[in-house]
XYZ file of C-alpha atoms in Angstrom:
202
model
C 10.879 -9.941 11.235
C 8.331 -8.910 13.953
C 6.440 -10.620 16.735
C 3.817 -9.451 19.277
C 2.519 -10.696 22.536
C 0.351 -9.643 25.454
C 2.213 -7.968 28.264
C -0.705 -6.791 30.398
C -4.495 -6.247 30.385
C -4.137 -3.119 28.443
C -0.722 -3.502 26.830
C 1.001 -5.405 24.038
C 4.861 -5.923 23.600
C 6.263 -5.687 19.927
C 9.578 -7.221 19.280
C 11.557 -6.830 16.005
C 15.041 -7.215 14.580
C 17.207 -4.749 12.666
C 16.382 -4.816 8.952
C 18.832 -6.645 6.755
C 19.212 -3.546 4.427
C 19.145 -0.047 5.889
C 19.077 1.549 2.530
C 22.545 2.998 2.949
C 21.697 5.291 5.952
C 21.795 4.571 9.553
C 18.363 4.088 11.193
C 17.601 6.700 13.692
C 13.961 5.911 14.569
C 11.251 3.333 14.085
C 7.483 3.834 13.634
C 5.019 1.606 15.453
C 1.430 1.640 14.356
C -1.617 0.129 16.098
C -5.382 0.390 15.530
C -8.756 -0.526 16.925
C -10.307 -3.333 14.795
C -13.642 -1.741 14.992
C -12.363 1.622 13.672
C -9.714 0.471 11.229
C -11.573 1.574 8.124
C -11.159 0.102 4.679
C -8.141 0.041 2.333
C -7.782 2.204 -0.771
C -8.585 0.440 -4.115
C -7.507 1.739 -7.552
C -7.318 0.289 -11.058
C -5.117 0.696 -14.094
C -6.572 -0.541 -17.442
C -4.544 -0.984 -20.434
C -5.778 -1.650 -23.988
C -4.456 -5.051 -25.199
C -3.392 -3.478 -28.405
C -0.536 -1.969 -26.612
C 1.920 -4.938 -27.084
C 5.376 -3.682 -25.893
C 7.329 -0.844 -24.404
C 7.244 0.856 -20.974
C 5.345 3.545 -19.077
C 6.184 5.686 -16.103
C 4.125 5.175 -12.935
C 4.034 8.135 -10.476
C 2.891 8.615 -6.853
C 3.968 11.196 -4.346
C 6.145 13.027 -6.842
C 8.260 9.866 -7.263
C 8.290 7.563 -10.309
C 9.117 4.019 -11.559
C 9.374 2.735 -15.064
C 7.209 -0.192 -15.695
C 7.457 -2.630 -18.640
C 4.140 -3.430 -20.607
C 2.988 -6.902 -19.819
C 4.364 -6.861 -16.270
C 3.175 -9.632 -13.886
C 0.980 -8.730 -10.889
C 4.002 -9.612 -8.664
C 6.363 -7.303 -10.657
C 3.861 -4.470 -10.808
C 3.381 -4.646 -6.973
C 7.185 -4.360 -6.536
C 7.394 -1.251 -8.696
C 4.559 0.498 -6.763
C 6.151 -0.563 -3.395
C 9.544 0.843 -4.407
C 8.100 4.346 -4.315
C 8.454 6.200 -1.015
C 5.522 6.283 1.454
C 3.361 3.920 -0.396
C 3.508 0.950 2.026
C 2.328 -2.599 1.516
C 0.396 -3.217 -1.784
C -1.461 -6.098 -3.314
C -1.963 -6.279 -7.046
C -4.091 -8.577 -9.109
C -3.878 -8.917 -12.882
C -6.904 -9.747 -15.014
C -6.548 -10.219 -18.851
C -9.903 -9.707 -20.658
C -10.506 -9.851 -24.443
C -9.910 -6.139 -25.084
C -8.174 -4.926 -21.896
C -5.583 -5.794 -19.194
C -6.671 -4.708 -15.704
C -4.381 -4.228 -12.691
C -6.376 -4.069 -9.392
C -4.259 -2.286 -6.867
C -5.142 -2.327 -3.186
C -3.126 -0.086 -0.584
C -3.038 -2.395 2.506
C -1.245 -0.147 5.039
C -1.358 3.497 3.800
C -3.241 5.552 6.319
C -2.605 8.905 4.768
C -4.805 10.207 1.837
C -3.717 7.907 -0.930
C -3.076 10.035 -4.213
C -4.427 8.659 -7.443
C -1.569 6.912 -9.421
C -0.291 8.848 -12.400
C 0.680 7.458 -15.779
C 3.236 9.392 -17.741
C 5.641 9.047 -20.713
C 4.088 6.019 -22.404
C 6.899 4.588 -24.643
C 4.845 1.924 -26.204
C 3.864 0.560 -29.595
C 1.940 1.132 -31.607
C 2.389 4.883 -31.197
C -1.381 5.353 -31.983
C -2.350 3.498 -28.721
C -0.227 5.713 -26.336
C -3.383 7.192 -24.751
C -5.375 4.065 -24.649
C -5.422 3.564 -20.873
C -7.660 4.377 -17.865
C -7.060 5.015 -14.226
C -9.936 4.417 -12.005
C -10.089 5.472 -8.362
C -12.213 6.823 -5.385
C -15.352 4.918 -6.592
C -15.746 7.383 -9.615
C -17.138 6.068 -12.895
C -15.268 8.247 -15.449
C -11.532 7.614 -15.931
C -9.445 9.871 -13.484
C -6.629 9.768 -15.936
C -6.225 8.726 -19.644
C -8.318 9.191 -22.732
C -9.653 5.589 -23.205
C -13.256 5.286 -24.166
C -14.327 3.254 -21.077
C -16.134 3.833 -17.882
C -14.857 2.612 -14.580
C -16.866 0.021 -12.638
C -18.136 1.903 -9.469
C -17.690 -1.125 -7.252
C -14.182 -1.808 -8.242
C -12.352 1.073 -6.536
C -12.921 3.121 -3.377
C -11.362 5.806 -1.180
C -9.411 4.409 1.789
C -10.305 5.354 5.297
C -7.698 3.527 7.281
C -6.966 5.044 10.750
C -4.152 4.028 13.036
C -2.300 5.282 16.093
C 1.239 6.036 15.227
C 4.333 6.276 17.501
C 7.686 7.336 16.264
C 10.493 6.055 18.499
C 14.151 7.106 18.568
C 16.460 4.138 18.292
C 18.234 5.415 21.478
C 14.879 5.175 23.318
C 14.029 1.594 22.265
C 15.082 -1.208 24.555
C 17.567 -3.474 22.852
C 17.384 -7.036 24.060
C 20.672 -8.176 22.441
C 21.819 -5.408 20.119
C 19.920 -6.565 17.150
C 16.285 -7.305 18.598
C 14.278 -4.357 19.962
C 11.135 -4.217 22.066
C 8.468 -1.593 22.636
C 5.276 -1.716 24.685
C 2.091 -0.225 23.440
C 0.058 1.022 26.507
C -3.580 2.048 27.158
C -5.247 -0.294 24.814
C -8.832 -1.373 25.315
C -10.640 -4.637 24.816
C -13.951 -6.014 25.497
C -14.344 -8.449 28.347
C -16.853 -11.105 29.335
C -16.115 -10.115 32.951
C -16.560 -6.433 33.978
C -13.707 -6.468 36.333
C -11.280 -7.690 33.650
C -9.344 -10.848 34.410
C -11.353 -13.546 36.195
């Protein structure tokens, strides 16, 4: 739960609460990211295409050397949760489209500012066995499949490489002002904004 407000001509104040779940380890620092709207860049978009003849089973989705087991036929919301459960992925949006021959998962990485690796698909425990290679991973605006042996070409306009750029500050918990022991505040300084009045505030 986070809120933001103007604290000065060139500064913003960010307020947030302790997370409900700390994952079992004490929180030692927070990361605050900000960006210039004119230089934010574009989000990364990738696709996973599965042949509809794959009717049941699971497959292993991998990114950043971590993996999650995904049931065939997962909803867009469930697929999104599986990806977001992997470390350093950030916020993801997934849309699912079922076409006559294939099912397409469109995956957009909303907050990942690092180079986004191409998703990996491994260990397809699916039936029928003859269809275990019938998938395609599309990424980086490339036409051939980046992964898989499906006889299909990716649509150039459906994927792209992300170019998000943000300013990141890592703050020790000890250095963050605690308003009441549970809510914290941090001020982002040296921001720039256009003004109708050259001298700033009128």
